[in-house]
Amino acid sequence: MPTLLWFRRDLRLHDLPPLLEAADAGDEVLACFVVDPRLEASPARRRLQFLCDSLRQLRDGLDGRLLVTSGRPEERIPLIAKEIAASSVHVSADFTPFGWRRDGRVSEALGNVPLVATASPYLVSPGRVTKNDGTPYRVFTPFLRNWREAGWPPPARSGVESARWLDPGQVAIERCEIPDPGVTLDLAAGEAAARRQWARFVRDGMDHYAEDRNRLDRHGTSRMSAHLKFGTIHPRTMAADLDLRRSGPKAYLRQLAFRDFYAAVLHHWPASAWRNWNRGFDSIQTDTGTEAERRFDAWKAGQTGFPLVDAGMRQLRDTGFMPNRMRMVVASFLVKDLHLPWQWGARWFLEQLVDGDMANNQHGWQWCAGSGTDAAPYFRVFNPVAQAEKFDPAGDYVRRWVPELATAQDAHLRRGQRPPGYPPPIVDHGAERVEALRRYRRISEG
């Protein structure tokens, strides 16, 4: 009997355990992807573009043998399974709150046809790393120790050649075109692009990663986050290339561990997607109203009058990407200089980022806001000028993204000489730092 292989956040053909399971369980495999109308309605156009570009590459890798259909998964997957008399439906496990709900509905609708979840998008799946009493970790460092001990298997063998692919043209299911939002991306999508990008980084950037990952004036990051988000490469494939005797690979593996940690936190505390993980922060004073909205708009547009903050926000607006160091700087500015709810910034990031991932994004924001696991101490308020001096010392990053400052002798404007057309600071950082500390002390003492 045939089996159904349902692609979601695993848009690749190598190192894909569900493919092996599907090939072993049936005499033929039908590959499919369901375009959920909620995807097309999302304001995250760049992320949809990357997904669809990756999907086209996947279809080409299957010589066109990919059934793409539109609708709600709980309706379309059972319909396809019934049409081909599938013995089972195979997927990569999804541990997000949305994924759990969706898969629960699909499994119920499938009835006697099992939904078989194999492996996951992580090195160590959420739920595997817990304390001795079975409770989840709340702090990263002890999680990291246990995570390393848990370990992960080597990359899975390829199942592309062993599978007998069912031609979707023989299946009486309405198909749809893969959407094309028409957005220009600065990062190539798809499995082949992911493998090329990773190979380049291992060759040219890995040795300097520990030092360069925070340098905004250098291309020190791997740019693999979007590929990890959509599974065009699995972190197992990447981890197999890490020589952990060296500092760069060690630092990189730590970032993969953080990705697994935040996925586990969201899995165990699904409400933390939009609510404070530390509920003690529910009472912190944040600003709302017309003036707050005006400041929020200036932040989004990169018109705050703080060169480093504006450079990061304009890079995000123009490309859908921002290095992690910049994400921390602009997040701290939003919550501690502008006193705005972290959820406002998190939502804007999810709309703009190509690599927007619910677990990483939300818990990264909560780290800066002080309301999450391993949160930054409330008294840590990033100084935009000090951050610029340390991580963009010559001002090259600022000059690239803020053209008004391209010819400025001091791109960080430490001497107060502002060129025409560049806005004055919308707040006084020193005064707002004092105000932020006052608000944080109120809840810490309370």
CSV table of C-alpha atoms in Angstrom, one decimal, residues 60-304:
chain,number,residue,atom,x,y,z
A,60,ASP,CA,12.4,20.1,-8.8
A,61,GLY,CA,14.5,17.7,-6.6
A,62,LEU,CA,11.6,15.3,-6.9
A,63,ASP,CA,11.4,15.7,-10.7
A,64,GLY,CA,8.0,17.3,-10.2
A,65,ARG,CA,6.6,14.5,-8.1
A,66,LEU,CA,5.3,16.8,-5.4
A,67,LEU,CA,1.5,17.2,-4.9
A,68,VAL,CA,0.8,20.8,-3.8
A,69,THR,CA,-2.7,21.5,-2.7
A,70,SER,CA,-4.4,24.3,-0.9
A,71,GLY,CA,-6.7,24.1,2.2
A,72,ARG,CA,-6.8,23.3,5.9
A,73,PRO,CA,-4.5,20.4,6.6
A,74,GLU,CA,-7.1,18.6,8.7
A,75,GLU,CA,-9.3,18.5,5.6
A,76,ARG,CA,-6.7,18.0,2.8
A,77,ILE,CA,-4.5,15.3,4.4
A,78,PRO,CA,-7.3,12.9,5.2
A,79,LEU,CA,-8.7,13.5,1.7
A,80,ILE,CA,-5.3,12.7,0.0
A,81,ALA,CA,-4.8,9.7,2.3
A,82,LYS,CA,-8.2,8.3,1.4
A,83,GLU,CA,-7.7,8.9,-2.3
A,84,ILE,CA,-4.5,6.8,-2.5
A,85,ALA,CA,-5.6,4.4,0.2
A,86,ALA,CA,-2.5,5.3,2.3
A,87,SER,CA,-1.5,2.9,5.1
A,88,SER,CA,0.1,5.7,7.0
A,89,VAL,CA,1.0,9.4,6.9
A,90,HIS,CA,4.6,10.4,7.7
A,91,VAL,CA,5.9,13.7,9.1
A,92,SER,CA,8.6,15.3,11.1
A,93,ALA,CA,7.4,16.0,14.6
A,94,ASP,CA,6.3,19.6,15.3
A,95,PHE,CA,6.6,20.8,18.9
A,96,THR,CA,5.2,24.3,18.5
A,97,PRO,CA,1.8,25.0,20.0
A,98,PHE,CA,0.4,25.6,16.6
A,99,GLY,CA,1.9,22.4,15.3
A,100,TRP,CA,0.6,20.3,18.2
A,101,ARG,CA,-3.0,21.6,17.6
A,102,ARG,CA,-2.8,21.2,13.9
A,103,ASP,CA,-1.4,17.6,14.1
A,104,GLY,CA,-4.0,16.7,16.7
A,105,ARG,CA,-6.8,17.7,14.4
A,106,VAL,CA,-5.2,15.9,11.4
A,107,SER,CA,-4.7,12.7,13.4
A,108,GLU,CA,-8.3,12.8,14.6
A,109,ALA,CA,-9.6,13.3,11.1
A,110,LEU,CA,-7.4,10.5,9.7
A,111,GLY,CA,-9.2,8.0,11.9
A,112,ASN,CA,-7.6,4.6,11.5
A,113,VAL,CA,-4.7,5.8,9.3
A,114,PRO,CA,-1.8,6.6,11.7
A,115,LEU,CA,0.0,10.0,11.6
A,116,VAL,CA,3.6,8.8,12.2
A,117,ALA,CA,5.9,11.6,13.5
A,118,THR,CA,9.6,10.8,13.2
A,119,ALA,CA,12.5,12.9,14.5
A,120,SER,CA,12.1,16.7,14.6
A,121,PRO,CA,13.8,20.0,13.4
A,122,TYR,CA,16.1,19.9,16.4
A,123,LEU,CA,19.3,18.2,17.5
A,124,VAL,CA,17.5,17.1,20.7
A,125,SER,CA,13.8,17.2,20.6
A,126,PRO,CA,11.8,19.1,23.2
A,127,GLY,CA,11.0,17.0,26.2
A,128,ARG,CA,14.1,14.8,26.0
A,129,VAL,CA,16.2,17.0,28.2
A,130,THR,CA,14.7,17.3,31.7
A,131,LYS,CA,15.9,17.4,35.3
A,132,ASN,CA,16.2,14.2,37.3
A,133,ASP,CA,12.7,14.7,38.6
A,134,GLY,CA,11.3,15.0,35.0
A,135,THR,CA,10.6,18.7,35.2
A,136,PRO,CA,11.8,21.0,32.4
A,137,TYR,CA,14.9,23.2,32.8
A,138,ARG,CA,14.3,26.9,33.4
A,139,VAL,CA,18.0,27.9,33.1
A,140,PHE,CA,20.1,27.4,30.0
A,141,THR,CA,23.5,26.3,31.5
A,142,PRO,CA,22.3,23.1,33.3
A,143,PHE,CA,20.1,22.4,30.2
A,144,LEU,CA,23.3,22.6,28.1
A,145,ARG,CA,25.1,20.1,30.2
A,146,ASN,CA,22.3,17.6,30.0
A,147,TRP,CA,21.7,18.4,26.3
A,148,ARG,CA,25.3,17.4,25.4
A,149,GLU,CA,24.9,14.2,27.3
A,150,ALA,CA,21.7,13.3,25.6
A,151,GLY,CA,23.4,13.6,22.2
A,152,TRP,CA,22.0,13.1,18.8
A,153,PRO,CA,22.4,10.5,15.9
A,154,PRO,CA,24.5,11.1,12.9
A,155,PRO,CA,22.8,12.4,9.7
A,156,ALA,CA,20.3,9.9,8.3
A,157,ARG,CA,21.1,8.1,5.1
A,158,SER,CA,19.4,9.4,2.0
A,159,GLY,CA,16.1,7.7,1.1
A,160,VAL,CA,15.5,9.5,-2.2
A,161,GLU,CA,16.8,6.6,-4.3
A,162,SER,CA,15.2,3.9,-2.3
A,163,ALA,CA,11.7,5.4,-2.4
A,164,ARG,CA,9.3,4.6,-5.2
A,165,TRP,CA,7.6,7.9,-5.8
A,166,LEU,CA,4.0,8.0,-6.7
A,167,ASP,CA,3.2,10.4,-9.6
A,168,PRO,CA,0.8,13.1,-8.3
A,169,GLY,CA,-0.6,13.3,-11.8
A,170,GLN,CA,-2.3,10.0,-11.1
A,171,VAL,CA,-4.0,11.3,-8.0
A,172,ALA,CA,-7.5,12.8,-8.4
A,173,ILE,CA,-6.8,15.7,-5.9
A,174,GLU,CA,-7.1,19.3,-6.9
A,175,ARG,CA,-3.7,20.9,-7.1
A,176,CYS,CA,-2.6,24.5,-6.8
A,177,GLU,CA,0.3,26.6,-7.9
A,178,ILE,CA,3.1,27.3,-5.4
A,179,PRO,CA,2.5,30.9,-4.4
A,180,ASP,CA,4.9,33.6,-5.4
A,181,PRO,CA,4.6,36.8,-3.3
A,182,GLY,CA,7.0,38.6,-5.5
A,183,VAL,CA,9.4,39.6,-2.7
A,184,THR,CA,13.1,40.0,-3.4
A,185,LEU,CA,15.3,38.1,-0.9
A,186,ASP,CA,19.0,38.5,-0.2
A,187,LEU,CA,19.3,34.8,0.6
A,188,ALA,CA,18.9,31.9,-1.8
A,189,ALA,CA,16.3,29.3,-0.6
A,190,GLY,CA,16.2,25.6,-0.9
A,191,GLU,CA,18.3,22.6,0.1
A,192,ALA,CA,21.1,23.0,-2.4
A,193,ALA,CA,21.5,26.7,-1.4
A,194,ALA,CA,21.5,25.7,2.3
A,195,ARG,CA,24.3,23.2,1.7
A,196,ARG,CA,26.3,25.7,-0.3
A,197,GLN,CA,25.9,28.4,2.3
A,198,TRP,CA,26.9,26.0,5.1
A,199,ALA,CA,30.0,24.8,3.2
A,200,ARG,CA,31.1,28.4,2.6
A,201,PHE,CA,30.7,29.3,6.2
A,202,VAL,CA,32.6,26.2,7.5
A,203,ARG,CA,35.4,27.0,5.1
A,204,ASP,CA,35.6,30.8,5.4
A,205,GLY,CA,33.8,31.9,8.6
A,206,MET,CA,33.8,29.1,11.3
A,207,ASP,CA,37.3,29.7,12.6
A,208,HIS,CA,36.5,33.3,13.4
A,209,TYR,CA,32.9,32.8,14.5
A,210,ALA,CA,33.5,33.1,18.3
A,211,GLU,CA,35.0,36.6,17.8
A,212,ASP,CA,33.2,37.8,14.8
A,213,ARG,CA,29.6,36.8,15.5
A,214,ASN,CA,29.0,40.0,17.5
A,215,ARG,CA,31.0,42.3,15.1
A,216,LEU,CA,28.4,44.3,13.1
A,217,ASP,CA,31.1,45.6,10.7
A,218,ARG,CA,32.0,42.0,9.6
A,219,HIS,CA,30.0,39.2,8.0
A,220,GLY,CA,30.6,37.0,11.0
A,221,THR,CA,27.3,35.1,11.2
A,222,SER,CA,26.4,32.0,9.2
A,223,ARG,CA,23.1,33.2,7.8
A,224,MET,CA,21.7,29.6,8.3
A,225,SER,CA,18.8,30.6,10.5
A,226,ALA,CA,16.2,30.8,7.7
A,227,HIS,CA,17.4,27.4,6.4
A,228,LEU,CA,17.0,25.9,9.9
A,229,LYS,CA,13.6,27.5,10.2
A,230,PHE,CA,12.3,25.8,7.1
A,231,GLY,CA,14.4,22.6,7.4
A,232,THR,CA,16.2,23.0,4.1
A,233,ILE,CA,19.1,21.6,6.2
A,234,HIS,CA,19.0,19.7,9.4
A,235,PRO,CA,21.2,20.7,12.4
A,236,ARG,CA,22.5,17.1,12.5
A,237,THR,CA,24.1,17.7,9.1
A,238,MET,CA,25.7,20.9,10.4
A,239,ALA,CA,26.8,19.4,13.7
A,240,ALA,CA,28.6,16.6,11.9
A,241,ASP,CA,31.0,19.3,10.4
A,242,LEU,CA,31.9,20.9,13.8
A,243,ASP,CA,35.4,20.2,15.1
A,244,LEU,CA,34.7,20.8,18.8
A,245,ARG,CA,38.4,21.1,19.6
A,246,ARG,CA,38.2,24.7,18.2
A,247,SER,CA,36.6,27.7,19.7
A,248,GLY,CA,34.5,28.7,16.6
A,249,PRO,CA,32.7,25.4,16.3
A,250,LYS,CA,32.2,25.2,20.1
A,251,ALA,CA,30.5,28.7,20.0
A,252,TYR,CA,28.4,27.6,17.1
A,253,LEU,CA,27.2,24.4,18.8
A,254,ARG,CA,26.2,26.5,21.8
A,255,GLN,CA,23.9,28.6,19.5
A,256,LEU,CA,22.3,25.4,18.2
A,257,ALA,CA,21.8,24.4,21.9
A,258,PHE,CA,20.0,27.7,22.6
A,259,ARG,CA,17.7,27.0,19.6
A,260,ASP,CA,16.8,23.6,21.2
A,261,PHE,CA,16.4,25.2,24.7
A,262,TYR,CA,14.0,27.9,23.5
A,263,ALA,CA,12.0,25.2,21.6
A,264,ALA,CA,11.8,23.2,24.8
A,265,VAL,CA,10.7,26.3,26.8
A,266,LEU,CA,7.9,27.0,24.4
A,267,HIS,CA,6.9,23.4,24.3
A,268,HIS,CA,6.6,23.2,28.1
A,269,TRP,CA,5.1,26.7,28.5
A,270,PRO,CA,3.1,27.3,25.3
A,271,ALA,CA,1.5,30.4,26.8
A,272,SER,CA,4.9,32.1,26.8
A,273,ALA,CA,4.6,32.7,23.1
A,274,TRP,CA,2.8,36.0,23.9
A,275,ARG,CA,2.6,36.2,27.7
A,276,ASN,CA,5.5,36.8,30.2
A,277,TRP,CA,7.2,33.5,31.1
A,278,ASN,CA,7.9,35.1,34.5
A,279,ARG,CA,4.4,36.2,35.4
A,280,GLY,CA,5.8,38.5,38.0
A,281,PHE,CA,6.4,40.9,35.1
A,282,ASP,CA,2.7,41.1,34.3
A,283,SER,CA,2.5,44.2,36.5
A,284,ILE,CA,5.4,46.1,35.0
A,285,GLN,CA,4.5,49.5,33.8
A,286,THR,CA,4.6,50.0,30.0
A,287,ASP,CA,3.6,52.9,27.9
A,288,THR,CA,0.6,53.0,25.6
A,289,GLY,CA,-1.4,55.7,23.8
A,290,THR,CA,-0.6,58.1,21.0
A,291,GLU,CA,2.9,59.1,22.1
A,292,ALA,CA,3.9,55.4,22.6
A,293,GLU,CA,2.6,54.6,19.1
A,294,ARG,CA,4.6,57.5,17.7
A,295,ARG,CA,7.8,56.3,19.2
A,296,PHE,CA,7.0,52.7,18.1
A,297,ASP,CA,6.6,54.0,14.5
A,298,ALA,CA,9.9,55.8,14.7
A,299,TRP,CA,11.6,52.6,16.0
A,300,LYS,CA,10.1,50.5,13.2
A,301,ALA,CA,11.2,53.1,10.5
A,302,GLY,CA,14.8,53.5,11.9
A,303,GLN,CA,14.1,57.1,12.8
A,304,THR,CA,15.0,57.2,16.5
